[in-house]
Amino acid sequence: MESNYYTLKRTDNQLIMVTHLAQLLTYLTGFGGLIVPLIIWATQKDKVEGLDAHGKAIINFQLSTIIYCIISIPLILVFGLGILTLIIIGVLAFVMPIINAIKASNGEFPKYPLSFNFIS
């Protein structure tokens, strides 16, 4: 009997959309925006078509956002520049997951601006 080493992945745009929207948990809990998408990505990336690419984009964006926030803190002392960057980061971190969730529901690939490529 021949064994089948590959499995078919299912299409689940709704789960991908929820993964993008889970980033907004940061605004409710302060930390869930990285943890929940990371858990969904780690457990479902081999089972759902396209989730691996979406999950990597989400994790890269969340890690980039954290780094930008850390860099912005000392910039507050430089003419308040850090406050401006924190506001921009806050707006982008709120708007981009919503935009990319809509794109994911249409089967499109997400685009997160100013995101470092930690996981490729």
PDB file of N, CA, C and O in Angstrom, residues 11-87:
ATOM      1  N   THR A  11      -9.516  25.778   1.317  1.00  0.00           N
ATOM      2  CA  THR A  11      -9.613  27.215   1.134  1.00  0.00           C
ATOM      3  C   THR A  11     -10.510  27.764   2.233  1.00  0.00           C
ATOM      4  O   THR A  11     -11.632  27.303   2.414  1.00  0.00           O
ATOM      5  N   ASP A  12     -10.001  28.723   2.980  1.00  0.00           N
ATOM      6  CA  ASP A  12     -10.764  29.292   4.089  1.00  0.00           C
ATOM      7  C   ASP A  12     -10.440  30.783   4.225  1.00  0.00           C
ATOM      8  O   ASP A  12      -9.664  31.192   5.082  1.00  0.00           O
ATOM      9  N   ASN A  13     -11.033  31.583   3.340  1.00  0.00           N
ATOM     10  CA  ASN A  13     -10.788  33.025   3.376  1.00  0.00           C
ATOM     11  C   ASN A  13     -11.308  33.658   4.657  1.00  0.00           C
ATOM     12  O   ASN A  13     -10.802  34.686   5.091  1.00  0.00           O
ATOM     13  N   GLN A  14     -12.313  33.042   5.265  1.00  0.00           N
ATOM     14  CA  GLN A  14     -12.858  33.595   6.509  1.00  0.00           C
ATOM     15  C   GLN A  14     -11.831  33.500   7.647  1.00  0.00           C
ATOM     16  O   GLN A  14     -11.678  34.451   8.421  1.00  0.00           O
ATOM     17  N   LEU A  15     -11.136  32.375   7.750  1.00  0.00           N
ATOM     18  CA  LEU A  15     -10.116  32.227   8.787  1.00  0.00           C
ATOM     19  C   LEU A  15      -8.967  33.202   8.540  1.00  0.00           C
ATOM     20  O   LEU A  15      -8.444  33.805   9.485  1.00  0.00           O
ATOM     21  N   ILE A  16      -8.585  33.376   7.294  1.00  0.00           N
ATOM     22  CA  ILE A  16      -7.528  34.332   6.967  1.00  0.00           C
ATOM     23  C   ILE A  16      -7.973  35.740   7.342  1.00  0.00           C
ATOM     24  O   ILE A  16      -7.199  36.518   7.908  1.00  0.00           O
ATOM     25  N   MET A  17      -9.225  36.065   7.071  1.00  0.00           N
ATOM     26  CA  MET A  17      -9.763  37.371   7.412  1.00  0.00           C
ATOM     27  C   MET A  17      -9.760  37.572   8.934  1.00  0.00           C
ATOM     28  O   MET A  17      -9.360  38.628   9.430  1.00  0.00           O
ATOM     29  N   VAL A  18     -10.165  36.560   9.676  1.00  0.00           N
ATOM     30  CA  VAL A  18     -10.164  36.638  11.139  1.00  0.00           C
ATOM     31  C   VAL A  18      -8.742  36.800  11.663  1.00  0.00           C
ATOM     32  O   VAL A  18      -8.504  37.532  12.635  1.00  0.00           O
ATOM     33  N   THR A  19      -7.788  36.161  11.014  1.00  0.00           N
ATOM     34  CA  THR A  19      -6.392  36.276  11.427  1.00  0.00           C
ATOM     35  C   THR A  19      -5.916  37.719  11.290  1.00  0.00           C
ATOM     36  O   THR A  19      -5.220  38.234  12.166  1.00  0.00           O
ATOM     37  N   HIS A  20      -6.296  38.374  10.188  1.00  0.00           N
ATOM     38  CA  HIS A  20      -5.941  39.791  10.021  1.00  0.00           C
ATOM     39  C   HIS A  20      -6.623  40.648  11.083  1.00  0.00           C
ATOM     40  O   HIS A  20      -5.998  41.513  11.690  1.00  0.00           O
ATOM     41  N   LEU A  21      -7.901  40.419  11.314  1.00  0.00           N
ATOM     42  CA  LEU A  21      -8.659  41.224  12.276  1.00  0.00           C
ATOM     43  C   LEU A  21      -8.231  40.974  13.715  1.00  0.00           C
ATOM     44  O   LEU A  21      -8.423  41.833  14.583  1.00  0.00           O
ATOM     45  N   ALA A  22      -7.627  39.818  13.982  1.00  0.00           N
ATOM     46  CA  ALA A  22      -7.165  39.504  15.342  1.00  0.00           C
ATOM     47  C   ALA A  22      -6.073  40.465  15.796  1.00  0.00           C
ATOM     48  O   ALA A  22      -5.846  40.619  17.002  1.00  0.00           O
ATOM     49  N   GLN A  23      -5.428  41.133  14.846  1.00  0.00           N
ATOM     50  CA  GLN A  23      -4.408  42.119  15.213  1.00  0.00           C
ATOM     51  C   GLN A  23      -5.002  43.275  16.010  1.00  0.00           C
ATOM     52  O   GLN A  23      -4.307  43.929  16.779  1.00  0.00           O
ATOM     53  N   LEU A  24      -6.287  43.516  15.834  1.00  0.00           N
ATOM     54  CA  LEU A  24      -6.950  44.620  16.527  1.00  0.00           C
ATOM     55  C   LEU A  24      -7.132  44.330  18.014  1.00  0.00           C
ATOM     56  O   LEU A  24      -7.520  45.218  18.777  1.00  0.00           O
ATOM     57  N   LEU A  25      -6.847  43.107  18.439  1.00  0.00           N
ATOM     58  CA  LEU A  25      -6.906  42.775  19.864  1.00  0.00           C
ATOM     59  C   LEU A  25      -5.926  43.605  20.684  1.00  0.00           C
ATOM     60  O   LEU A  25      -6.127  43.796  21.877  1.00  0.00           O
ATOM     61  N   THR A  26      -4.888  44.111  20.040  1.00  0.00           N
ATOM     62  CA  THR A  26      -3.934  44.970  20.733  1.00  0.00           C
ATOM     63  C   THR A  26      -4.640  46.173  21.340  1.00  0.00           C
ATOM     64  O   THR A  26      -4.305  46.624  22.430  1.00  0.00           O
ATOM     65  N   TYR A  27      -5.641  46.680  20.639  1.00  0.00           N
ATOM     66  CA  TYR A  27      -6.362  47.856  21.142  1.00  0.00           C
ATOM     67  C   TYR A  27      -7.285  47.506  22.303  1.00  0.00           C
ATOM     68  O   TYR A  27      -7.673  48.383  23.056  1.00  0.00           O
ATOM     69  N   LEU A  28      -7.633  46.241  22.446  1.00  0.00           N
ATOM     70  CA  LEU A  28      -8.491  45.814  23.551  1.00  0.00           C
ATOM     71  C   LEU A  28      -7.699  45.271  24.735  1.00  0.00           C
ATOM     72  O   LEU A  28      -8.007  45.560  25.884  1.00  0.00           O
ATOM     73  N   THR A  29      -6.690  44.453  24.457  1.00  0.00           N
ATOM     74  CA  THR A  29      -5.955  43.780  25.525  1.00  0.00           C
ATOM     75  C   THR A  29      -4.538  44.298  25.712  1.00  0.00           C
ATOM     76  O   THR A  29      -3.940  44.083  26.752  1.00  0.00           O
ATOM     77  N   GLY A  30      -3.971  44.924  24.692  1.00  0.00           N
ATOM     78  CA  GLY A  30      -2.609  45.430  24.777  1.00  0.00           C
ATOM     79  C   GLY A  30      -1.552  44.483  24.256  1.00  0.00           C
ATOM     80  O   GLY A  30      -0.421  44.881  24.018  1.00  0.00           O
ATOM     81  N   PHE A  31      -1.893  43.216  24.050  1.00  0.00           N
ATOM     82  CA  PHE A  31      -0.875  42.261  23.604  1.00  0.00           C
ATOM     83  C   PHE A  31      -1.401  41.199  22.644  1.00  0.00           C
ATOM     84  O   PHE A  31      -0.617  40.515  22.013  1.00  0.00           O
ATOM     85  N   GLY A  32      -2.676  41.013  22.514  1.00  0.00           N
ATOM     86  CA  GLY A  32      -3.227  39.914  21.724  1.00  0.00           C
ATOM     87  C   GLY A  32      -3.022  40.025  20.229  1.00  0.00           C
ATOM     88  O   GLY A  32      -3.149  39.045  19.510  1.00  0.00           O
ATOM     89  N   GLY A  33      -2.683  41.212  19.743  1.00  0.00           N
ATOM     90  CA  GLY A  33      -2.523  41.425  18.311  1.00  0.00           C
ATOM     91  C   GLY A  33      -1.373  40.674  17.683  1.00  0.00           C
ATOM     92  O   GLY A  33      -1.352  40.478  16.474  1.00  0.00           O
ATOM     93  N   LEU A  34      -0.438  40.241  18.468  1.00  0.00           N
ATOM     94  CA  LEU A  34       0.656  39.414  17.959  1.00  0.00           C
ATOM     95  C   LEU A  34       0.424  37.949  18.298  1.00  0.00           C
ATOM     96  O   LEU A  34       0.643  37.073  17.465  1.00  0.00           O
ATOM     97  N   ILE A  35      -0.042  37.677  19.495  1.00  0.00           N
ATOM     98  CA  ILE A  35      -0.142  36.303  19.980  1.00  0.00           C
ATOM     99  C   ILE A  35      -1.212  35.497  19.236  1.00  0.00           C
ATOM    100  O   ILE A  35      -0.950  34.389  18.787  1.00  0.00           O
ATOM    101  N   VAL A  36      -2.408  36.052  19.082  1.00  0.00           N
ATOM    102  CA  VAL A  36      -3.504  35.306  18.453  1.00  0.00           C
ATOM    103  C   VAL A  36      -3.208  34.990  16.983  1.00  0.00           C
ATOM    104  O   VAL A  36      -3.332  33.830  16.569  1.00  0.00           O
ATOM    105  N   PRO A  37      -2.774  35.980  16.155  1.00  0.00           N
ATOM    106  CA  PRO A  37      -2.419  35.610  14.771  1.00  0.00           C
ATOM    107  C   PRO A  37      -1.268  34.609  14.698  1.00  0.00           C
ATOM    108  O   PRO A  37      -1.251  33.739  13.828  1.00  0.00           O
ATOM    109  N   LEU A  38      -0.327  34.721  15.626  1.00  0.00           N
ATOM    110  CA  LEU A  38       0.795  33.776  15.656  1.00  0.00           C
ATOM    111  C   LEU A  38       0.305  32.363  15.925  1.00  0.00           C
ATOM    112  O   LEU A  38       0.733  31.406  15.266  1.00  0.00           O
ATOM    113  N   ILE A  39      -0.621  32.206  16.854  1.00  0.00           N
ATOM    114  CA  ILE A  39      -1.166  30.881  17.169  1.00  0.00           C
ATOM    115  C   ILE A  39      -1.959  30.333  15.984  1.00  0.00           C
ATOM    116  O   ILE A  39      -1.803  29.164  15.614  1.00  0.00           O
ATOM    117  N   ILE A  40      -2.807  31.175  15.391  1.00  0.00           N
ATOM    118  CA  ILE A  40      -3.588  30.722  14.230  1.00  0.00           C
ATOM    119  C   ILE A  40      -2.666  30.323  13.099  1.00  0.00           C
ATOM    120  O   ILE A  40      -2.841  29.268  12.479  1.00  0.00           O
ATOM    121  N   TRP A  41      -1.664  31.146  12.823  1.00  0.00           N
ATOM    122  CA  TRP A  41      -0.727  30.853  11.731  1.00  0.00           C
ATOM    123  C   TRP A  41       0.047  29.563  12.004  1.00  0.00           C
ATOM    124  O   TRP A  41       0.156  28.709  11.131  1.00  0.00           O
ATOM    125  N   ALA A  42       0.556  29.406  13.225  1.00  0.00           N
ATOM    126  CA  ALA A  42       1.374  28.233  13.553  1.00  0.00           C
ATOM    127  C   ALA A  42       0.570  26.935  13.495  1.00  0.00           C
ATOM    128  O   ALA A  42       1.100  25.898  13.094  1.00  0.00           O
ATOM    129  N   THR A  43      -0.701  26.986  13.855  1.00  0.00           N
ATOM    130  CA  THR A  43      -1.492  25.758  13.899  1.00  0.00           C
ATOM    131  C   THR A  43      -2.200  25.438  12.588  1.00  0.00           C
ATOM    132  O   THR A  43      -2.513  24.275  12.333  1.00  0.00           O
ATOM    133  N   GLN A  44      -2.445  26.441  11.754  1.00  0.00           N
ATOM    134  CA  GLN A  44      -3.260  26.219  10.555  1.00  0.00           C
ATOM    135  C   GLN A  44      -2.530  26.434   9.234  1.00  0.00           C
ATOM    136  O   GLN A  44      -3.108  26.207   8.179  1.00  0.00           O
ATOM    137  N   LYS A  45      -1.267  26.867   9.252  1.00  0.00           N
ATOM    138  CA  LYS A  45      -0.570  27.218   8.008  1.00  0.00           C
ATOM    139  C   LYS A  45      -0.444  26.040   7.043  1.00  0.00           C
ATOM    140  O   LYS A  45      -0.410  26.244   5.835  1.00  0.00           O
ATOM    141  N   ASP A  46      -0.383  24.829   7.550  1.00  0.00           N
ATOM    142  CA  ASP A  46      -0.264  23.654   6.683  1.00  0.00           C
ATOM    143  C   ASP A  46      -1.622  23.108   6.255  1.00  0.00           C
ATOM    144  O   ASP A  46      -1.687  22.199   5.433  1.00  0.00           O
ATOM    145  N   LYS A  47      -2.695  23.655   6.813  1.00  0.00           N
ATOM    146  CA  LYS A  47      -4.032  23.135   6.534  1.00  0.00           C
ATOM    147  C   LYS A  47      -4.869  24.050   5.650  1.00  0.00           C
ATOM    148  O   LYS A  47      -5.795  23.587   4.996  1.00  0.00           O
ATOM    149  N   VAL A  48      -4.545  25.351   5.645  1.00  0.00           N
ATOM    150  CA  VAL A  48      -5.353  26.329   4.912  1.00  0.00           C
ATOM    151  C   VAL A  48      -4.519  26.954   3.800  1.00  0.00           C
ATOM    152  O   VAL A  48      -3.415  27.464   4.054  1.00  0.00           O
ATOM    153  N   GLU A  49      -5.043  26.918   2.603  1.00  0.00           N
ATOM    154  CA  GLU A  49      -4.379  27.484   1.434  1.00  0.00           C
ATOM    155  C   GLU A  49      -4.184  28.990   1.599  1.00  0.00           C
ATOM    156  O   GLU A  49      -5.129  29.712   1.866  1.00  0.00           O
ATOM    157  N   GLY A  50      -2.952  29.460   1.482  1.00  0.00           N
ATOM    158  CA  GLY A  50      -2.644  30.877   1.542  1.00  0.00           C
ATOM    159  C   GLY A  50      -2.394  31.427   2.932  1.00  0.00           C
ATOM    160  O   GLY A  50      -1.903  32.543   3.073  1.00  0.00           O
ATOM    161  N   LEU A  51      -2.723  30.685   3.967  1.00  0.00           N
ATOM    162  CA  LEU A  51      -2.560  31.199   5.326  1.00  0.00           C
ATOM    163  C   LEU A  51      -1.094  31.387   5.685  1.00  0.00           C
ATOM    164  O   LEU A  51      -0.766  32.294   6.452  1.00  0.00           O
ATOM    165  N   ASP A  52      -0.209  30.588   5.126  1.00  0.00           N
ATOM    166  CA  ASP A  52       1.210  30.727   5.434  1.00  0.00           C
ATOM    167  C   ASP A  52       1.713  32.103   5.009  1.00  0.00           C
ATOM    168  O   ASP A  52       2.363  32.806   5.781  1.00  0.00           O
ATOM    169  N   ALA A  53       1.389  32.530   3.790  1.00  0.00           N
ATOM    170  CA  ALA A  53       1.836  33.835   3.298  1.00  0.00           C
ATOM    171  C   ALA A  53       1.182  34.973   4.077  1.00  0.00           C
ATOM    172  O   ALA A  53       1.856  35.945   4.447  1.00  0.00           O
ATOM    173  N   HIS A  54      -0.107  34.856   4.345  1.00  0.00           N
ATOM    174  CA  HIS A  54      -0.808  35.892   5.108  1.00  0.00           C
ATOM    175  C   HIS A  54      -0.260  35.973   6.530  1.00  0.00           C
ATOM    176  O   HIS A  54      -0.037  37.066   7.060  1.00  0.00           O
ATOM    177  N   GLY A  55      -0.051  34.822   7.156  1.00  0.00           N
ATOM    178  CA  GLY A  55       0.470  34.789   8.516  1.00  0.00           C
ATOM    179  C   GLY A  55       1.850  35.408   8.633  1.00  0.00           C
ATOM    180  O   GLY A  55       2.124  36.158   9.567  1.00  0.00           O
ATOM    181  N   LYS A  56       2.709  35.118   7.670  1.00  0.00           N
ATOM    182  CA  LYS A  56       4.052  35.708   7.673  1.00  0.00           C
ATOM    183  C   LYS A  56       3.969  37.227   7.541  1.00  0.00           C
ATOM    184  O   LYS A  56       4.693  37.951   8.228  1.00  0.00           O
ATOM    185  N   ALA A  57       3.096  37.709   6.668  1.00  0.00           N
ATOM    186  CA  ALA A  57       2.930  39.158   6.495  1.00  0.00           C
ATOM    187  C   ALA A  57       2.423  39.802   7.790  1.00  0.00           C
ATOM    188  O   ALA A  57       2.885  40.881   8.178  1.00  0.00           O
ATOM    189  N   ILE A  58       1.500  39.139   8.465  1.00  0.00           N
ATOM    190  CA  ILE A  58       0.948  39.667   9.718  1.00  0.00           C
ATOM    191  C   ILE A  58       2.013  39.701  10.807  1.00  0.00           C
ATOM    192  O   ILE A  58       2.177  40.709  11.501  1.00  0.00           O
ATOM    193  N   ILE A  59       2.749  38.614  10.970  1.00  0.00           N
ATOM    194  CA  ILE A  59       3.782  38.552  12.008  1.00  0.00           C
ATOM    195  C   ILE A  59       4.870  39.583  11.728  1.00  0.00           C
ATOM    196  O   ILE A  59       5.326  40.282  12.637  1.00  0.00           O
ATOM    197  N   ASN A  60       5.286  39.700  10.466  1.00  0.00           N
ATOM    198  CA  ASN A  60       6.289  40.701  10.106  1.00  0.00           C
ATOM    199  C   ASN A  60       5.797  42.113  10.426  1.00  0.00           C
ATOM    200  O   ASN A  60       6.548  42.947  10.925  1.00  0.00           O
ATOM    201  N   PHE A  61       4.524  42.388  10.130  1.00  0.00           N
ATOM    202  CA  PHE A  61       3.963  43.709  10.404  1.00  0.00           C
ATOM    203  C   PHE A  61       3.896  43.978  11.902  1.00  0.00           C
ATOM    204  O   PHE A  61       4.247  45.073  12.361  1.00  0.00           O
ATOM    205  N   GLN A  62       3.467  43.003  12.682  1.00  0.00           N
ATOM    206  CA  GLN A  62       3.369  43.192  14.122  1.00  0.00           C
ATOM    207  C   GLN A  62       4.748  43.409  14.757  1.00  0.00           C
ATOM    208  O   GLN A  62       4.908  44.280  15.610  1.00  0.00           O
ATOM    209  N   LEU A  63       5.736  42.625  14.340  1.00  0.00           N
ATOM    210  CA  LEU A  63       7.090  42.802  14.869  1.00  0.00           C
ATOM    211  C   LEU A  63       7.662  44.159  14.448  1.00  0.00           C
ATOM    212  O   LEU A  63       8.326  44.839  15.243  1.00  0.00           O
ATOM    213  N   SER A  64       7.400  44.567  13.211  1.00  0.00           N
ATOM    214  CA  SER A  64       7.858  45.879  12.737  1.00  0.00           C
ATOM    215  C   SER A  64       7.212  46.997  13.535  1.00  0.00           C
ATOM    216  O   SER A  64       7.873  47.976  13.893  1.00  0.00           O
ATOM    217  N   THR A  65       5.926  46.852  13.829  1.00  0.00           N
ATOM    218  CA  THR A  65       5.215  47.857  14.615  1.00  0.00           C
ATOM    219  C   THR A  65       5.832  47.997  16.009  1.00  0.00           C
ATOM    220  O   THR A  65       6.026  49.114  16.506  1.00  0.00           O
ATOM    221  N   ILE A  66       6.167  46.884  16.617  1.00  0.00           N
ATOM    222  CA  ILE A  66       6.799  46.911  17.935  1.00  0.00           C
ATOM    223  C   ILE A  66       8.143  47.631  17.875  1.00  0.00           C
ATOM    224  O   ILE A  66       8.454  48.470  18.727  1.00  0.00           O
ATOM    225  N   ILE A  67       8.931  47.332  16.846  1.00  0.00           N
ATOM    226  CA  ILE A  67      10.240  47.980  16.696  1.00  0.00           C
ATOM    227  C   ILE A  67      10.081  49.477  16.472  1.00  0.00           C
ATOM    228  O   ILE A  67      10.795  50.288  17.075  1.00  0.00           O
ATOM    229  N   TYR A  68       9.130  49.880  15.631  1.00  0.00           N
ATOM    230  CA  TYR A  68       8.897  51.302  15.401  1.00  0.00           C
ATOM    231  C   TYR A  68       8.467  52.009  16.680  1.00  0.00           C
ATOM    232  O   TYR A  68       8.861  53.151  16.931  1.00  0.00           O
ATOM    233  N   CYS A  69       7.671  51.351  17.498  1.00  0.00           N
ATOM    234  CA  CYS A  69       7.254  51.948  18.777  1.00  0.00           C
ATOM    235  C   CYS A  69       8.443  52.118  19.712  1.00  0.00           C
ATOM    236  O   CYS A  69       8.581  53.152  20.374  1.00  0.00           O
ATOM    237  N   ILE A  70       9.307  51.123  19.769  1.00  0.00           N
ATOM    238  CA  ILE A  70      10.496  51.202  20.624  1.00  0.00           C
ATOM    239  C   ILE A  70      11.421  52.330  20.159  1.00  0.00           C
ATOM    240  O   ILE A  70      11.960  53.086  20.970  1.00  0.00           O
ATOM    241  N   ILE A  71      11.574  52.478  18.842  1.00  0.00           N
ATOM    242  CA  ILE A  71      12.410  53.550  18.299  1.00  0.00           C
ATOM    243  C   ILE A  71      11.784  54.918  18.562  1.00  0.00           C
ATOM    244  O   ILE A  71      12.481  55.905  18.795  1.00  0.00           O
ATOM    245  N   SER A  72      10.465  54.991  18.561  1.00  0.00           N
ATOM    246  CA  SER A  72       9.768  56.265  18.735  1.00  0.00           C
ATOM    247  C   SER A  72       9.884  56.825  20.146  1.00  0.00           C
ATOM    248  O   SER A  72       9.813  58.045  20.336  1.00  0.00           O
ATOM    249  N   ILE A  73      10.071  55.970  21.124  1.00  0.00           N
ATOM    250  CA  ILE A  73      10.112  56.435  22.513  1.00  0.00           C
ATOM    251  C   ILE A  73      11.241  57.443  22.759  1.00  0.00           C
ATOM    252  O   ILE A  73      10.984  58.531  23.279  1.00  0.00           O
ATOM    253  N   PRO A  74      12.488  57.157  22.355  1.00  0.00           N
ATOM    254  CA  PRO A  74      13.518  58.188  22.561  1.00  0.00           C
ATOM    255  C   PRO A  74      13.318  59.411  21.651  1.00  0.00           C
ATOM    256  O   PRO A  74      13.772  60.500  21.978  1.00  0.00           O
ATOM    257  N   LEU A  75      12.613  59.235  20.534  1.00  0.00           N
ATOM    258  CA  LEU A  75      12.382  60.362  19.630  1.00  0.00           C
ATOM    259  C   LEU A  75      11.404  61.383  20.211  1.00  0.00           C
ATOM    260  O   LEU A  75      11.279  62.489  19.682  1.00  0.00           O
ATOM    261  N   ILE A  76      10.715  61.034  21.285  1.00  0.00           N
ATOM    262  CA  ILE A  76       9.816  61.990  21.937  1.00  0.00           C
ATOM    263  C   ILE A  76      10.627  63.182  22.450  1.00  0.00           C
ATOM    264  O   ILE A  76      10.156  64.319  22.434  1.00  0.00           O
ATOM    265  N   LEU A  77      11.862  62.939  22.862  1.00  0.00           N
ATOM    266  CA  LEU A  77      12.719  64.012  23.363  1.00  0.00           C
ATOM    267  C   LEU A  77      13.207  64.941  22.260  1.00  0.00           C
ATOM    268  O   LEU A  77      13.644  66.050  22.540  1.00  0.00           O
ATOM    269  N   VAL A  78      13.147  64.493  21.007  1.00  0.00           N
ATOM    270  CA  VAL A  78      13.602  65.297  19.875  1.00  0.00           C
ATOM    271  C   VAL A  78      12.397  66.015  19.273  1.00  0.00           C
ATOM    272  O   VAL A  78      11.749  65.511  18.355  1.00  0.00           O
ATOM    273  N   PHE A  79      12.085  67.173  19.794  1.00  0.00           N
ATOM    274  CA  PHE A  79      11.001  68.017  19.288  1.00  0.00           C
ATOM    275  C   PHE A  79       9.655  67.303  19.235  1.00  0.00           C
ATOM    276  O   PHE A  79       8.812  67.636  18.400  1.00  0.00           O
ATOM    277  N   GLY A  80       9.462  66.317  20.063  1.00  0.00           N
ATOM    278  CA  GLY A  80       8.188  65.606  20.085  1.00  0.00           C
ATOM    279  C   GLY A  80       7.956  64.737  18.864  1.00  0.00           C
ATOM    280  O   GLY A  80       6.833  64.307  18.607  1.00  0.00           O
ATOM    281  N   LEU A  81       9.004  64.481  18.092  1.00  0.00           N
ATOM    282  CA  LEU A  81       8.879  63.689  16.864  1.00  0.00           C
ATOM    283  C   LEU A  81       8.340  62.293  17.150  1.00  0.00           C
ATOM    284  O   LEU A  81       7.587  61.735  16.358  1.00  0.00           O
ATOM    285  N   GLY A  82       8.698  61.738  18.296  1.00  0.00           N
ATOM    286  CA  GLY A  82       8.241  60.400  18.670  1.00  0.00           C
ATOM    287  C   GLY A  82       6.735  60.331  18.851  1.00  0.00           C
ATOM    288  O   GLY A  82       6.117  59.311  18.540  1.00  0.00           O
ATOM    289  N   ILE A  83       6.135  61.418  19.329  1.00  0.00           N
ATOM    290  CA  ILE A  83       4.682  61.434  19.493  1.00  0.00           C
ATOM    291  C   ILE A  83       4.002  61.348  18.132  1.00  0.00           C
ATOM    292  O   ILE A  83       3.042  60.593  17.949  1.00  0.00           O
ATOM    293  N   LEU A  84       4.526  62.091  17.179  1.00  0.00           N
ATOM    294  CA  LEU A  84       3.982  62.045  15.813  1.00  0.00           C
ATOM    295  C   LEU A  84       4.119  60.653  15.209  1.00  0.00           C
ATOM    296  O   LEU A  84       3.168  60.124  14.614  1.00  0.00           O
ATOM    297  N   THR A  85       5.284  60.031  15.375  1.00  0.00           N
ATOM    298  CA  THR A  85       5.468  58.683  14.815  1.00  0.00           C
ATOM    299  C   THR A  85       4.588  57.659  15.520  1.00  0.00           C
ATOM    300  O   THR A  85       4.068  56.751  14.876  1.00  0.00           O
ATOM    301  N   LEU A  86       4.382  57.821  16.825  1.00  0.00           N
ATOM    302  CA  LEU A  86       3.493  56.899  17.540  1.00  0.00           C
ATOM    303  C   LEU A  86       2.050  57.032  17.052  1.00  0.00           C
ATOM    304  O   LEU A  86       1.333  56.036  16.941  1.00  0.00           O
ATOM    305  N   ILE A  87       1.622  58.248  16.758  1.00  0.00           N
ATOM    306  CA  ILE A  87       0.275  58.452  16.219  1.00  0.00           C
ATOM    307  C   ILE A  87       0.145  57.799  14.850  1.00  0.00           C
ATOM    308  O   ILE A  87      -0.842  57.101  14.570  1.00  0.00           O
TER     309      ILE A  87
END
